[in-house]
Structure formats: structure tokens, C-alpha cells
Amino acid sequence: MTESDLPHPPTRDLCGTMLVHRRLLNESTTYRSRRAAIENRALQYERGRRSPSRTGVVTIPVVVHVVHNPAVPAQNIPDDQIRSQIEVLNRDFRAANPDRDKVPEVWRPLVADAGIEFRMASLDPDGEPTDGIVRVPTDRTSFGFDDAVKASATGGADPWPTDQYLNIWVCQLGGGLLGYAQFPGGPPQTDGVVILHSAFGTTGTAAPPFDGGRTATHEIGHWLDLYHIWGDDDGACSSDDKVADTPNQADANTGSPAFPHVSCGNGPHGDMFMNYMDYVDDDAMFMFTRGQANRMDACLEGVRASFLVAPGALSGPSRPTAGEPSARNGTAPGTAVPRAAMPGPSHWPAPAAAPGVTGTGAMGTTATGAMGTTATGAMGTTATAGATVPAQPGPDGHAGPDGEVRRLLRDSERLATEVLKEIRTVIDMVGGDRPEA
């Protein structure tokens, strides 16, 4: 790789997620309806009318589509760079990042372990072994936020099933974009996250000040229904990110601000610019809050409930990599691990699992639980609840005590009920309405 192979890094952290969001709001009544339902659910979690049922760590299968122009070899990033990004995600979403001690003391009690981990898929959609990396050459010199990178017909790569995998496209982006995501509720064929290759991971082509892997952390935050912390109101102080424990602020912060930075009358502590959902440099952002973790729970237990089950895309224990949190290394996918098992905040409830519960997204959803019921709705949507849930083995390979099994059954039943509610909500919303092209 030569220096001329590398693009000049953007001068500021530019995210295209809200541009995509506004385009979809303008184009699709289905998207507007789904977003309203998703926002209503998040509000119920925010106000305490519903509480998270998930108490263990969820592991999300990842497929990375490297879309590269052969004329610029640097765009075909190495495997090590991809692995470095997964390591960053696993630290950031578990509050295990070493730089979390830079969070100002006043906000340290708010630092949240979101209980989410990421693993490269080990099975492809056909059930064949994979390393979770797809490399696709293109004749495009760059991509924008129009989703062209997400389809082979427009010079990109087609997604794997988006209710089973987090699809990440890594490519050359133009217009100063570092990345963008699609909020939950959008068209399944474009669901996922896009990242500039020189803002992805911590090695290879990753270039300062965006070489800490935090662009992906930020964009996956959007994918899990987090807004920008300032509310995208162009400094009016009239909107916010719909999370109560993040201070309202006037606009995006960039670079590495000094604490405190006061805006919108939010003194004395000012903006929470070190939050992953602001625009500061990678080495200046360190945290999600409890409120943000709660909102991610609302998303995972609602529109993205398919990721709460033992993912078929993960066939077995992952191989530990240097520096990667190890709470789930050596555990079977879908096994619940207490969130407090990782370094960092331990304010979450005691662990419990939800075995036997499966769910996929709208318009083809399947749910399996412990109640022995079956529901079938419009558009071929089926929900089924199984009759039994086996006792889960403990560390010694033997079944746990009866009390633990009963708790697993209760959690399985509760999650199955939540998934069924979401299925019925989507059926009621879409009816005969198909998503616009």
C-alpha cells in the first residue's frame, strides 16, 4: 500500500443517517407508520410503562461486504482491519473500553453496558461455513448515501438476510461522508450500515482522527434506534435525542472539545460531547448512557427481536482475539451471560436466558416460545410457540436447578408474547400496503 492509495480523511465526522431517514419519510408511508410504532414503543420504555425483559448479552452476527475498486488496492482492506473493528464494537457496547475513565465524574454513573456483542458470521445464508467477509470489486470510484453500495445492480453488494445478520458495507464514500445507517423500520433490502474504509477499524487504511473504530459504533447506534445527541435541530435547542439522561445541546460537537462546553442553557456541565452519538473525534468519545441502552433494548425487543434468539448464523464458539471481551467466548450462541460479567458498570438485573424463542422481522416473522400457541396473520406471517424448553446446562455440563429452569420458561414466554405483539402491530400497520420501491 502506498500513501497515494489512501484518500484524504474527512475534516469532520459527517454522518448521512438523517439524510436517509428524511428521504424515507418523504418517500414511504409504510416507513412513516413503522417509525411511529417504533417510537411509541421506545417512549413506553423511556417512561417506565414497559421494562426490558432481556437480562443477558445478545450476540449479533455480522457480515462485512468490502466493496473495492481494483484500481485502488487500499480499498480492499485486510482481514485484520475488519477484526480490529469487531474488537472495538465489543468493548464500546459493553462499557469495557479503556478510555471510559475519561468520562467526566458527573456522568460516570450514567455509563452503560448495553449488553450487546458482535461476532463475524460463521454460517452464510445457505448454511455453508464462512468467515463473514464478502469481497466485491466495483468500477465505481465512490458511493454516496443513496444505497447504491447495497446492491450488485448498482455496483455494490447484495445484503445477506437483514433479519439474521447485521450487514456492514465498507467502501469509498464521497462527499465527506464517514458513514451512514438505516434506522429500524426501513426497507429490508437496504437495512444495515455503511462505513468509509479509512474510518473502519484501527489498522490498515484507518486514518486519524477517525482511526479508533468509533464511526461504526456511532452508526450501529443509529441501527439500534439512537438519534444524534443534539436532536438534529440546527442549533434551535427545540429538539433532542428522545433520551432523558442526555443533556439537550445546540448542535454537533467536533474535534476534541474541552469540558464543560455549555449550550442551550445546559450548564454547569454542558454538552455530553463524549457520547458516541455526537460528532467528536474517535479519541474524544467514550460512552453510551443508561437511557440510550434502554432505548436499544426497546429496539431489540421490538422491531429487531430476531437478533435476540440463538442466531443460526453463529455455529459455535468464536475464537478469542487479542483484546476482545471474553464474556461469551466459548459459550454457545444464545446463551445468556450477565451484563455485569464484563468490566464496567454492573447496574443490570441478574442473568436469565430466553431459550426456544425465535423471531424474525416484519413480513415473514416467526416466533417460538413456551406456550404451545400458534398465530398466523396476513402476508404469510406465522408465529409459533413450542411446547417445551429444555433445561440449560451449567458450566459443568449438567442441567441447572429447577428454579432456574422455571425462570427460563417465564422469560421465554414473556419474550414470545412481545414478539407476537410486534407481529400483529406490523400486520395492522401495513395491511395491504407494500413498502415503496
PDB file of C-alpha atoms in Angstrom, residues 58-62 117-124 130 164-165 307 309-318 328 331-334:
ATOM      1  CA  VAL A  58     -27.165 -10.683  22.853  1.00  0.00           C
ATOM      2  CA  THR A  59     -24.614 -11.583  20.184  1.00  0.00           C
ATOM      3  CA  ILE A  60     -25.294 -10.151  16.733  1.00  0.00           C
ATOM      4  CA  PRO A  61     -23.927 -11.955  13.646  1.00  0.00           C
ATOM      5  CA  VAL A  62     -22.054  -9.600  11.322  1.00  0.00           C
ATOM      6  CA  GLU A 117     -21.729  -8.087  21.396  1.00  0.00           C
ATOM      7  CA  PHE A 118     -20.833  -8.705  17.779  1.00  0.00           C
ATOM      8  CA  ARG A 119     -19.342 -11.712  16.055  1.00  0.00           C
ATOM      9  CA  MET A 120     -18.424 -12.365  12.451  1.00  0.00           C
ATOM     10  CA  ALA A 121     -20.923 -14.802  10.960  1.00  0.00           C
ATOM     11  CA  SER A 122     -19.669 -18.367  10.706  1.00  0.00           C
ATOM     12  CA  LEU A 123     -22.523 -19.634   8.502  1.00  0.00           C
ATOM     13  CA  ASP A 124     -23.751 -17.963   5.327  1.00  0.00           C
ATOM     14  CA  THR A 130     -17.943 -18.512   6.148  1.00  0.00           C
ATOM     15  CA  GLN A 164     -30.420 -12.533  10.598  1.00  0.00           C
ATOM     16  CA  TYR A 165     -27.251 -10.520  10.009  1.00  0.00           C
ATOM     17  CA  PHE A 307     -31.497 -10.926  16.907  1.00  0.00           C
ATOM     18  CA  VAL A 309     -32.524 -15.650  19.614  1.00  0.00           C
ATOM     19  CA  ALA A 310     -29.708 -18.142  19.205  1.00  0.00           C
ATOM     20  CA  PRO A 311     -28.589 -16.955  15.764  1.00  0.00           C
ATOM     21  CA  GLY A 312     -28.332 -19.633  13.116  1.00  0.00           C
ATOM     22  CA  ALA A 313     -25.545 -17.563  11.564  1.00  0.00           C
ATOM     23  CA  LEU A 314     -23.324 -18.417  14.534  1.00  0.00           C
ATOM     24  CA  SER A 315     -22.497 -22.110  14.569  1.00  0.00           C
ATOM     25  CA  GLY A 316     -20.336 -22.339  17.657  1.00  0.00           C
ATOM     26  CA  PRO A 317     -17.877 -20.659  19.989  1.00  0.00           C
ATOM     27  CA  SER A 318     -15.868 -17.891  18.442  1.00  0.00           C
ATOM     28  CA  ARG A 328     -19.199 -15.006  25.544  1.00  0.00           C
ATOM     29  CA  THR A 331     -20.296 -20.093  25.008  1.00  0.00           C
ATOM     30  CA  ALA A 332     -22.926 -21.342  22.612  1.00  0.00           C
ATOM     31  CA  PRO A 333     -24.817 -18.641  20.720  1.00  0.00           C
ATOM     32  CA  GLY A 334     -27.985 -17.639  22.514  1.00  0.00           C
TER      33      GLY A 334
END
